[in-house]
Short mmCIF file of C-alpha atoms in Angstrom, two decimals:
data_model
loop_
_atom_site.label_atom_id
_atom_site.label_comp_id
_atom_site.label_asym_id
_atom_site.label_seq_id
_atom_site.Cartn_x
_atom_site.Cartn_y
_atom_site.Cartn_z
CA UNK A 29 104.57 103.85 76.95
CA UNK A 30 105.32 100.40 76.35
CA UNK A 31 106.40 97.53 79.07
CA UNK A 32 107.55 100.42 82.03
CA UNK A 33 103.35 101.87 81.97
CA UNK A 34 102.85 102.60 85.79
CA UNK A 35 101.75 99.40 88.55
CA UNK A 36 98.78 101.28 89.58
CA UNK A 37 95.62 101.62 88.19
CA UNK A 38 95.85 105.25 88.78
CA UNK A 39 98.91 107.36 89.42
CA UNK A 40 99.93 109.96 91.83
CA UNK A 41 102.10 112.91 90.79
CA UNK A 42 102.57 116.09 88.67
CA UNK A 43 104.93 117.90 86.26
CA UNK A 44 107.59 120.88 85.96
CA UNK A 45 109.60 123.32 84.18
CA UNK A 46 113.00 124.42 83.06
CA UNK A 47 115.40 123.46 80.27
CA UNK A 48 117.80 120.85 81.63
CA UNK A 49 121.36 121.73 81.61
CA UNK A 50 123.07 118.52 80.34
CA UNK A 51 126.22 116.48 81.96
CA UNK A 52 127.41 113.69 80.17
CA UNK A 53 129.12 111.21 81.68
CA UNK A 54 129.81 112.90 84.99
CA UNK A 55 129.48 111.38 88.41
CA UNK A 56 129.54 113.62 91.61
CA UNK A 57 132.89 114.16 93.93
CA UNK A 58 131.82 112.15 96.52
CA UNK A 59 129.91 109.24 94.78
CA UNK A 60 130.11 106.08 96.52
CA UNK A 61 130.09 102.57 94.76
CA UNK A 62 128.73 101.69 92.08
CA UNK A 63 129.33 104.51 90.11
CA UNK A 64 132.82 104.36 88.54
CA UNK A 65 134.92 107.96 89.44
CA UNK A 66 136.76 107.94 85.27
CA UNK A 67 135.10 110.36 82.90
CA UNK A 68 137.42 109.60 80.49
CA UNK A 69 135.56 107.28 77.92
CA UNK A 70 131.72 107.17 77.35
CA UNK A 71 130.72 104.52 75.64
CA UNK A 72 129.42 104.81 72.10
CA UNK A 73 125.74 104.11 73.25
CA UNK A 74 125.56 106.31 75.84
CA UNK A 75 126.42 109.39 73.20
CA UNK A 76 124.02 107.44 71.08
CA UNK A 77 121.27 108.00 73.75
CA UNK A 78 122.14 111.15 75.39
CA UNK A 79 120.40 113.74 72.92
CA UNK A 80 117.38 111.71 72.89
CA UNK A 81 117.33 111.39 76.51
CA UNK A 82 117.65 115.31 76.63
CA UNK A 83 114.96 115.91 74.46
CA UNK A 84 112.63 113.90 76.71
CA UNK A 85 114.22 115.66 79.72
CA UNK A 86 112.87 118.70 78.57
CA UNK A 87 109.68 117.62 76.93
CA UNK A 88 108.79 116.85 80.52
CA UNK A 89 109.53 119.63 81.75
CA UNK A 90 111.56 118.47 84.96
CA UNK A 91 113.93 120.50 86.69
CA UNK A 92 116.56 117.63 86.82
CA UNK A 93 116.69 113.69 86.46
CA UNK A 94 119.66 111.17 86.24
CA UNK A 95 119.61 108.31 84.46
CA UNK A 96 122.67 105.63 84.94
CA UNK A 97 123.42 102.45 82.93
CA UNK A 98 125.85 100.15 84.88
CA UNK A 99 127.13 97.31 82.22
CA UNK A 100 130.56 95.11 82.35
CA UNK A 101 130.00 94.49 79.08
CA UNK A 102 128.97 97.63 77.26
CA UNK A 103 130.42 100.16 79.90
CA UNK A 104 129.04 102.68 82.35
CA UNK A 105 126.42 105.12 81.42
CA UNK A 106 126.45 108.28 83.66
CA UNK A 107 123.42 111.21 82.43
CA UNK A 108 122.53 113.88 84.66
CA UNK A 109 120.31 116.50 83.39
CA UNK A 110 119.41 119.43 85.10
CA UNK A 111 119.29 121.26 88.57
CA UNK A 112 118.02 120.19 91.80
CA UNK A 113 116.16 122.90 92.66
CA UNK A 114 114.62 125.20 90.51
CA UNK A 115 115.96 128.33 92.21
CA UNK A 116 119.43 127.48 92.06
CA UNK A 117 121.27 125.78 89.16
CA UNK A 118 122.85 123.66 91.23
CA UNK A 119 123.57 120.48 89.03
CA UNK A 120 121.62 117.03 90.23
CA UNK A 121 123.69 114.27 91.09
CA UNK A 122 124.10 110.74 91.95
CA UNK A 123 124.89 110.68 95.30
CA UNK A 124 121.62 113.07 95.90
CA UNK A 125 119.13 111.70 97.87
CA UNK A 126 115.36 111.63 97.14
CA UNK A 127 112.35 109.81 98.02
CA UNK A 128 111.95 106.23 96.57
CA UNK A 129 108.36 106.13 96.54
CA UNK A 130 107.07 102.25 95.95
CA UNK A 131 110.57 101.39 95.70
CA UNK A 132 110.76 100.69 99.22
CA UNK A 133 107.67 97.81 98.47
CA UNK A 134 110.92 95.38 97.91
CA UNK A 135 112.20 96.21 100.95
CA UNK A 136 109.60 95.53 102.93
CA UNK A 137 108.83 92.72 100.69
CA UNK A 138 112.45 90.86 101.36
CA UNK A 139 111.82 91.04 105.22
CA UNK A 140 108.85 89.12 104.85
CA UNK A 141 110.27 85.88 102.66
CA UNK A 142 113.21 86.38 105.38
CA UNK A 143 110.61 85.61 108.38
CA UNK A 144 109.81 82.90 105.83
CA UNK A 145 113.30 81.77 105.60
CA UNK A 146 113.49 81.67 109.51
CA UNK A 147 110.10 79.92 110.03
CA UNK A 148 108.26 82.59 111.88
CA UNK A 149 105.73 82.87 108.81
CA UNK A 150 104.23 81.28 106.18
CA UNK A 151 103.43 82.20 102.88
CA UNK A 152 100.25 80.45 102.99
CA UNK A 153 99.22 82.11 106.22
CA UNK A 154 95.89 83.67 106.23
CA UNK A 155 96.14 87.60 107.40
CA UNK A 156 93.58 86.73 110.11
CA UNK A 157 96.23 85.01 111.70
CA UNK A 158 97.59 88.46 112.88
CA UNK A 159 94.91 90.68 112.26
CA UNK A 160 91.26 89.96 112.73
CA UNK A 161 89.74 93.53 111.10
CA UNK A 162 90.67 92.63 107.43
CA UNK A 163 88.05 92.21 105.10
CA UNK A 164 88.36 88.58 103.42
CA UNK A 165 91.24 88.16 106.04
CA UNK A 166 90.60 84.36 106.39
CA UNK A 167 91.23 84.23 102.47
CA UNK A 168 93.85 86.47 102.06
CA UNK A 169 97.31 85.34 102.76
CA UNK A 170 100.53 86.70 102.97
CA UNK A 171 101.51 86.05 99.32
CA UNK A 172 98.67 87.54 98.31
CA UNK A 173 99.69 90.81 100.32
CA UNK A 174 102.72 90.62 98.55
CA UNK A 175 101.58 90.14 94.76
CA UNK A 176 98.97 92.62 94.82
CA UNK A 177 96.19 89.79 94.54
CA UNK A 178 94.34 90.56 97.90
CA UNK A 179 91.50 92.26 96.23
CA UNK A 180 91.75 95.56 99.29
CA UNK A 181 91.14 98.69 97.97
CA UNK A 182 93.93 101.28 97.72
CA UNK A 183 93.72 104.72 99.32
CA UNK A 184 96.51 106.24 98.07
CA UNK A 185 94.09 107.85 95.50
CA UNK A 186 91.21 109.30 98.11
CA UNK A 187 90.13 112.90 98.87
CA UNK A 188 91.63 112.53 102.10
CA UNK A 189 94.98 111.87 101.42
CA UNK A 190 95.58 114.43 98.89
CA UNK A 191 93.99 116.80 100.83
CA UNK A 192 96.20 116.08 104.12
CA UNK A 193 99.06 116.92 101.65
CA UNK A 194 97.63 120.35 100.79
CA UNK A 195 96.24 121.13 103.83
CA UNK A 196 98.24 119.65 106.77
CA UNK A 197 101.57 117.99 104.68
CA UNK A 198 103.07 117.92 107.83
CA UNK A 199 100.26 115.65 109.20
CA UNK A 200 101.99 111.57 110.71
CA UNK A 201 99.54 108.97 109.55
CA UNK A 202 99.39 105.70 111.80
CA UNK A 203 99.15 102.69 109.87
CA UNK A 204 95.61 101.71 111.54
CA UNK A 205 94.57 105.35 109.91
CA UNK A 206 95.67 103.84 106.71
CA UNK A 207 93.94 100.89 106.69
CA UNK A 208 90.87 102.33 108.51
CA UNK A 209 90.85 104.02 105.05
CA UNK A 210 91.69 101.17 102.92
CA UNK A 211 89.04 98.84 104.84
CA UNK A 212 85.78 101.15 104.63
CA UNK A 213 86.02 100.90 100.64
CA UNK A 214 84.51 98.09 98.91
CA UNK A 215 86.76 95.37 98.19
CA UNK A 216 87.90 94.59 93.99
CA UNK A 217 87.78 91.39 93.97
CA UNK A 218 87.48 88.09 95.96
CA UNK A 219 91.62 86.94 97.21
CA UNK A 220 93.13 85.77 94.19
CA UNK A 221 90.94 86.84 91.35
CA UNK A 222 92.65 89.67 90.52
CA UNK A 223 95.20 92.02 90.59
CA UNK A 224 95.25 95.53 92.12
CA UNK A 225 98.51 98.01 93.54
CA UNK A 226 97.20 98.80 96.64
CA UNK A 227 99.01 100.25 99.72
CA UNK A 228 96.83 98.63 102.06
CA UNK A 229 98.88 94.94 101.58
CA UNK A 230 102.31 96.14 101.81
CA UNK A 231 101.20 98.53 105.00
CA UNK A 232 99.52 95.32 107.05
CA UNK A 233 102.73 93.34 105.94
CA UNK A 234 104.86 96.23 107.85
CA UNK A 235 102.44 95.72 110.91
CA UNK A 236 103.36 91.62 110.40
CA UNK A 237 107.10 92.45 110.60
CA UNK A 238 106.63 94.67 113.47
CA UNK A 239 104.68 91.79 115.43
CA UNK A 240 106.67 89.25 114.40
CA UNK A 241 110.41 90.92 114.90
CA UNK A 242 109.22 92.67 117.93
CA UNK A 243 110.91 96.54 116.98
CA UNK A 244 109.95 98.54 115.01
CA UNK A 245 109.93 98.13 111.35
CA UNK A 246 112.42 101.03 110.32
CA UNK A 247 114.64 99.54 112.20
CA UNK A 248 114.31 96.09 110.91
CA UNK A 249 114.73 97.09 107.51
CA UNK A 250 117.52 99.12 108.49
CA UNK A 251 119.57 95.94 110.17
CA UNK A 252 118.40 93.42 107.84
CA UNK A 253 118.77 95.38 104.52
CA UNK A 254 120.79 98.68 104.29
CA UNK A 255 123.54 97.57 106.84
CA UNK A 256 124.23 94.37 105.24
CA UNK A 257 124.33 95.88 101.85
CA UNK A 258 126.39 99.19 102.79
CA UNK A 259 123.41 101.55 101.76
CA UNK A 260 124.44 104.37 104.22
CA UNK A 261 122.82 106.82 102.45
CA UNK A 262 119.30 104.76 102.28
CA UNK A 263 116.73 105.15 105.22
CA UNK A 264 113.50 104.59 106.02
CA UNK A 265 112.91 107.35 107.98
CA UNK A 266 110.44 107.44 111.32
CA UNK A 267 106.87 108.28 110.36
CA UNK A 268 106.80 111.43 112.38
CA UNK A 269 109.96 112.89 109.99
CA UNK A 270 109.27 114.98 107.05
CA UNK A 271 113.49 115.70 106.40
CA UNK A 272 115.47 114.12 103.84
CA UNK A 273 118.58 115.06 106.16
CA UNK A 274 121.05 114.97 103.78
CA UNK A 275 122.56 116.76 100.24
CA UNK A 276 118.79 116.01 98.16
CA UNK A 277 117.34 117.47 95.16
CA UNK A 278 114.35 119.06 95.96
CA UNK A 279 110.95 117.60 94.67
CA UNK A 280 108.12 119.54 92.57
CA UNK A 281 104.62 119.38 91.67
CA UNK A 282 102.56 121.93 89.49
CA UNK A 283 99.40 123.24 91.20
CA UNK A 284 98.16 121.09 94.36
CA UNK A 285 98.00 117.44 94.72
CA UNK A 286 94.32 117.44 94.58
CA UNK A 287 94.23 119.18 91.46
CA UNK A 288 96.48 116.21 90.45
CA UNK A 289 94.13 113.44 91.78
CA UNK A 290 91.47 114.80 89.61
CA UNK A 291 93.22 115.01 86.49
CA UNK A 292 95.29 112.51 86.17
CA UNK A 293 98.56 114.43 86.23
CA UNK A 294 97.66 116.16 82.89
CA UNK A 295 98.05 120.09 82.48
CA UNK A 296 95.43 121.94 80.23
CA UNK A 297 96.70 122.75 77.64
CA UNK A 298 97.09 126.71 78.71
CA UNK A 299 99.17 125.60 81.45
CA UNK A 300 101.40 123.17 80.04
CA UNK A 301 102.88 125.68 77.66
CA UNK A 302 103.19 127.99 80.49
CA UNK A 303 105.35 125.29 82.29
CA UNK A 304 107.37 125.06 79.25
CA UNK A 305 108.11 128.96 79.20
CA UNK A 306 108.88 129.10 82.90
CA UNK A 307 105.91 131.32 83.35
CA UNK A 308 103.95 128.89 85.23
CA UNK A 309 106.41 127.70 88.06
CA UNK A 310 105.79 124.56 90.13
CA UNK A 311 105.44 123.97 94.23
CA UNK A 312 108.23 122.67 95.94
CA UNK A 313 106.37 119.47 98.04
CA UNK A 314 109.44 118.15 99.04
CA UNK A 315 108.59 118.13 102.82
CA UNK A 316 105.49 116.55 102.61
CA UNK A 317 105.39 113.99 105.41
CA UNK A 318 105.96 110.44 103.04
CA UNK A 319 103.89 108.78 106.35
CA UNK A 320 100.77 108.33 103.93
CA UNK A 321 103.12 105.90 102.11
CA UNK A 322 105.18 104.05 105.21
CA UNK A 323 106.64 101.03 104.52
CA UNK A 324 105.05 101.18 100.98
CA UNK A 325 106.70 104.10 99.98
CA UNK A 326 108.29 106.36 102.65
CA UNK A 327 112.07 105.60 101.78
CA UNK A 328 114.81 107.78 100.92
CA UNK A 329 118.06 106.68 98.12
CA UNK A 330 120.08 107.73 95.91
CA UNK A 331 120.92 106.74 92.21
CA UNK A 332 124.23 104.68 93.49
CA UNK A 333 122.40 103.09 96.57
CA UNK A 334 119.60 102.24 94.21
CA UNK A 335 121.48 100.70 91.72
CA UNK A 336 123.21 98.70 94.77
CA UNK A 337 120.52 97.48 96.21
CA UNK A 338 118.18 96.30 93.04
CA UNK A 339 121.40 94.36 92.12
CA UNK A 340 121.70 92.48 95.03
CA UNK A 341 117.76 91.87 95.17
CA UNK A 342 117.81 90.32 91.91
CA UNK A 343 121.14 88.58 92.48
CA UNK A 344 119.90 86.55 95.70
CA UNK A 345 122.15 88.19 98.00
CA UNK A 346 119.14 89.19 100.57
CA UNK A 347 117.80 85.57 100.42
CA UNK A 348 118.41 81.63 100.21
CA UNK A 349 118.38 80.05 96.94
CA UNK A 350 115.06 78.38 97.13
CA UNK A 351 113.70 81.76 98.36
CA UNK A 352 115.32 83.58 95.58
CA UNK A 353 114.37 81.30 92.88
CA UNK A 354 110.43 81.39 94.43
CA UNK A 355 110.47 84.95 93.93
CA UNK A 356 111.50 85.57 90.48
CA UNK A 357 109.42 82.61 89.56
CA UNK A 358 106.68 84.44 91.39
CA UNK A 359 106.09 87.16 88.69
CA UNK A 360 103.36 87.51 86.52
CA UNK A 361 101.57 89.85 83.69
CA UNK A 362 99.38 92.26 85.53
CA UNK A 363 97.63 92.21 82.75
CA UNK A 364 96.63 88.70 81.42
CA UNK A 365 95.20 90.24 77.88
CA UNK A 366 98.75 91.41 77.46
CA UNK A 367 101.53 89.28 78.07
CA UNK A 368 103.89 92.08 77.35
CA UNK A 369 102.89 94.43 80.27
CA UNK A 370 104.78 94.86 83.58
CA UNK A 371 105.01 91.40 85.88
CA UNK A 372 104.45 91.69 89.55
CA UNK A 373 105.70 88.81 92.08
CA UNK A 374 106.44 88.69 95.71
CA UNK A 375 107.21 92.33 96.24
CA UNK A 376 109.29 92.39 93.32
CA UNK A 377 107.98 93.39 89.35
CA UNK A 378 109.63 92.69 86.45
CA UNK A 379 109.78 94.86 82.83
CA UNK A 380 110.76 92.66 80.07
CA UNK A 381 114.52 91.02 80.84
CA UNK A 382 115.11 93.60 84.34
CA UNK A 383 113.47 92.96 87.46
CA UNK A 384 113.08 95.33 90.06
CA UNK A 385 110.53 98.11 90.88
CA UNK A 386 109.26 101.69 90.27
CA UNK A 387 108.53 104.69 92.60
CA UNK A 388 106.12 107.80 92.74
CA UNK A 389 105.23 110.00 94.92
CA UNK A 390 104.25 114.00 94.53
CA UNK A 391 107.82 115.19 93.68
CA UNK A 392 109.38 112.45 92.67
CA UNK A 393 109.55 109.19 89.90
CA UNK A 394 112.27 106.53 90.31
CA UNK A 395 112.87 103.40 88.44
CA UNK A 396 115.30 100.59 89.55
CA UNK A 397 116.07 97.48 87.07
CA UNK A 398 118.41 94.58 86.79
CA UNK A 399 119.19 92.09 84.24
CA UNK A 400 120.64 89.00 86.04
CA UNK A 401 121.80 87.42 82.94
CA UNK A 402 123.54 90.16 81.14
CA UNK A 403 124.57 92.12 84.57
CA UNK A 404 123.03 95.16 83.74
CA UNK A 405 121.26 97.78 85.84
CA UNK A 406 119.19 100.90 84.91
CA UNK A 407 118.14 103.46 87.33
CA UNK A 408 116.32 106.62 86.42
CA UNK A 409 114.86 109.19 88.36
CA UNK A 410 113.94 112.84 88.32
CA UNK A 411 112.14 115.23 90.85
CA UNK A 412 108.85 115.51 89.03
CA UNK A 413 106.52 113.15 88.93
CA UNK A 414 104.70 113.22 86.14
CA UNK A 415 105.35 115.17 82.60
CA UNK A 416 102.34 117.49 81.13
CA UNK A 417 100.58 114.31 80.06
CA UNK A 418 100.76 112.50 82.89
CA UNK A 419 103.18 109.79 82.00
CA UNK A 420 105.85 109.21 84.74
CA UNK A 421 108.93 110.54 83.89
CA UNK A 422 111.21 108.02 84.84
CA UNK A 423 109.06 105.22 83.32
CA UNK A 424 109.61 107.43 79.83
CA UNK A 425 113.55 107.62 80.91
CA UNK A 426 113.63 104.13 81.44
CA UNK A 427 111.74 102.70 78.84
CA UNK A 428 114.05 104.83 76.41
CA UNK A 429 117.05 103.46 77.38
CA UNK A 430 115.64 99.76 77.31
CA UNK A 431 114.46 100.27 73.81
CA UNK A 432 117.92 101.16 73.06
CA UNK A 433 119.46 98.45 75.15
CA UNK A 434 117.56 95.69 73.75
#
């Protein structure tokens, strides 16, 4: 699957049904910037793409996705494909919300250098300094947290979770739950060695913004990043919420999330042809309470906030220029055998020439990129997670339309 392969080690998600119904170069009534409101020319790439992108629509299986291509110097892309729900045809849009997944990680990410910025933290900081449970904490410090180099073990992945999302997906997870969780697992590696995505780092980072800011982190993120950039239909919403309160698709997963922990994502055989009939329909999981993820992966966007928001976090608009230069600079291969794999950074990972991030979460796959030096964007998304093999289906969107782009 090329550069856009998942962060994790291990992925989270599922896969769906019906044949997408196919809107080329449309944007929604009541789209807000960046998506341009003329339908009137579609640029010869974007017809170029759009039966391929189709074709992968429906070889996943998704109900609907949206992929969008924002470029002064090759033109707009617009693609929506499909519903967003599967009971109603009601066609997806840009200006739907839906939940970011890992997306958010930048976010949370940008506070932090920002406390940096203002001198209330260092990057250099051991995590002892404001916690004294972590394992390693005099050796792990807060860039470590936020490259994914602390070595704590994830627990996105464990019985427990998926089985609070079956069971009780209502259920509000405190952050000390979380890392209760995270803690009582072996850790990967000693700080620094290594790399691994875990939740754990960006979750004890939220706690750090918390102390540090003295409110509570929704609403730091909220003053510090959505109001300055406009996003008013971005929110990270409070842990006890399980509502995306405004126009959203809904989200889908085939069988139960444990089923999906155990397999990967990937249907039998019987079952993925099923899917592709419509005989085997998925679970809506769209109101599963996102507090399992927090302020790793609890937000809520759309395609147009998205696309607003990776711009100005690659475009040093959220930071100084010393802090902005440190964090591109930041990003490396997560896999040192091949230099051609995803980068990760300070909160921020990079595929090939776009920086940015990717999402996942039972219901959902989102991808947000950004070229500074040709001005181009890519966002993707679609309300599956996963296709019948397990590959994320925004990672296949995206990586598709890179191939073509470059």
């Amino acid at each position: 699957m090329g550069m856009l392969g998942s962060l994790r080690t291990a992925t989270v998600g599922l896969v769906v049904v019906l044949p997408g119904m196919l809107l080329a170069g449309c944007t929604s009534t009541d789209a807000a910037d960046p998506v341009s409101e003329s339908t009137d020319s579609v640029p010869a790439y974007c017809q170029q793409m759009e039966p391929d992108l189709a074709g992968l629509a429906d070889s996943m299986n998704v109900p609907g996705a949206v992929v969008m291509v924002l470029s002064p110097e090759l033109g707009d892309c617009l693609l929506t494909f499909g519903s967003r729900t599967v009971a109603e045809q009601e066609p997806i849009g840009f200006d739907d919300q839906l939940r970011i997944g890992s997306n958010t990680k930048p976010m949370t990410g940008t506070i932090v250098l920002q406390l940096v910025q203002e001198g209330k933290l260092s990057l250099d900081d051991p995590v002892s300094k404001y916690r004294d449970d972590v394992p390693n904490g005099d050796d792990i410090t807060i860039e470590m947290l936020l490259n994914m180099r602390s070595g704590l073990a994830d627990y996105s992945g464990l019985p427990e979770i998926a089985r609070s999302m079956d069971e009780t997906p209502d259920r509000v997870w405190t952050p000390d739950e979380l890392l209760a969780l995270s803690f009582a697992q072996p850790v990967a590696f000693a700080p620094g060695e290594g790399y691994l995505y875990s939740n754990a780092n960006t979750v004890l980072l939220g706690l750090i913004i918390e102390q540090l800011t003295g409110e509570p982190v929704e609403q730091a993120i909220d003053e510090r990043i959505f109001e300055p950039l406009g996003l008013e239909r971005t929110l990270m919403p409070a842990r006890t919420s399980n509502v995306i309160p405004e126009q959203h698709a809904r989200g889908y997963l085939f069988g139960t999330v444990t089923d999906f922990v155990a397999t990967g994502g990937v249907l039998p055989a019987e079952q993925a042809a099923e899917a592709a009939t419509g005989t085997l329909q998925p679970n809506d999981v769209t109101d599963i309470n996102p507090s399992w993820g927090w302020v790793a992966g609890a937000g809520i966007s759309t395609s147009n906030d998205l696309a607003r928001f990776v711009k100005a976090l690659v475009g040093g608009e959220l930071l100084d220029d010393r802090m902005q230069e440190e964090r591109l600079a930041s990003v490396i291969s997560i896999d040192p055998a091949n230099p051609d794999s995803a980068a990760y950074g300070l909160g921020i990972a990079k595929y090939g020439s776009l920086y940015g991030h990717s999402g996942e979460l039972p219901g959902y796959n989102s991808f947000m990129g950004h070229d500074p030096e040709r001005d181009l964007t890519v966002i993707a998304w679609a309300n599956m997670m996963t296709g019948p093999d397990g590959q994320p289906t925004a990672a296949v969107l995206s990586q598709a339309v890179i191939d073509e782009l470059y």
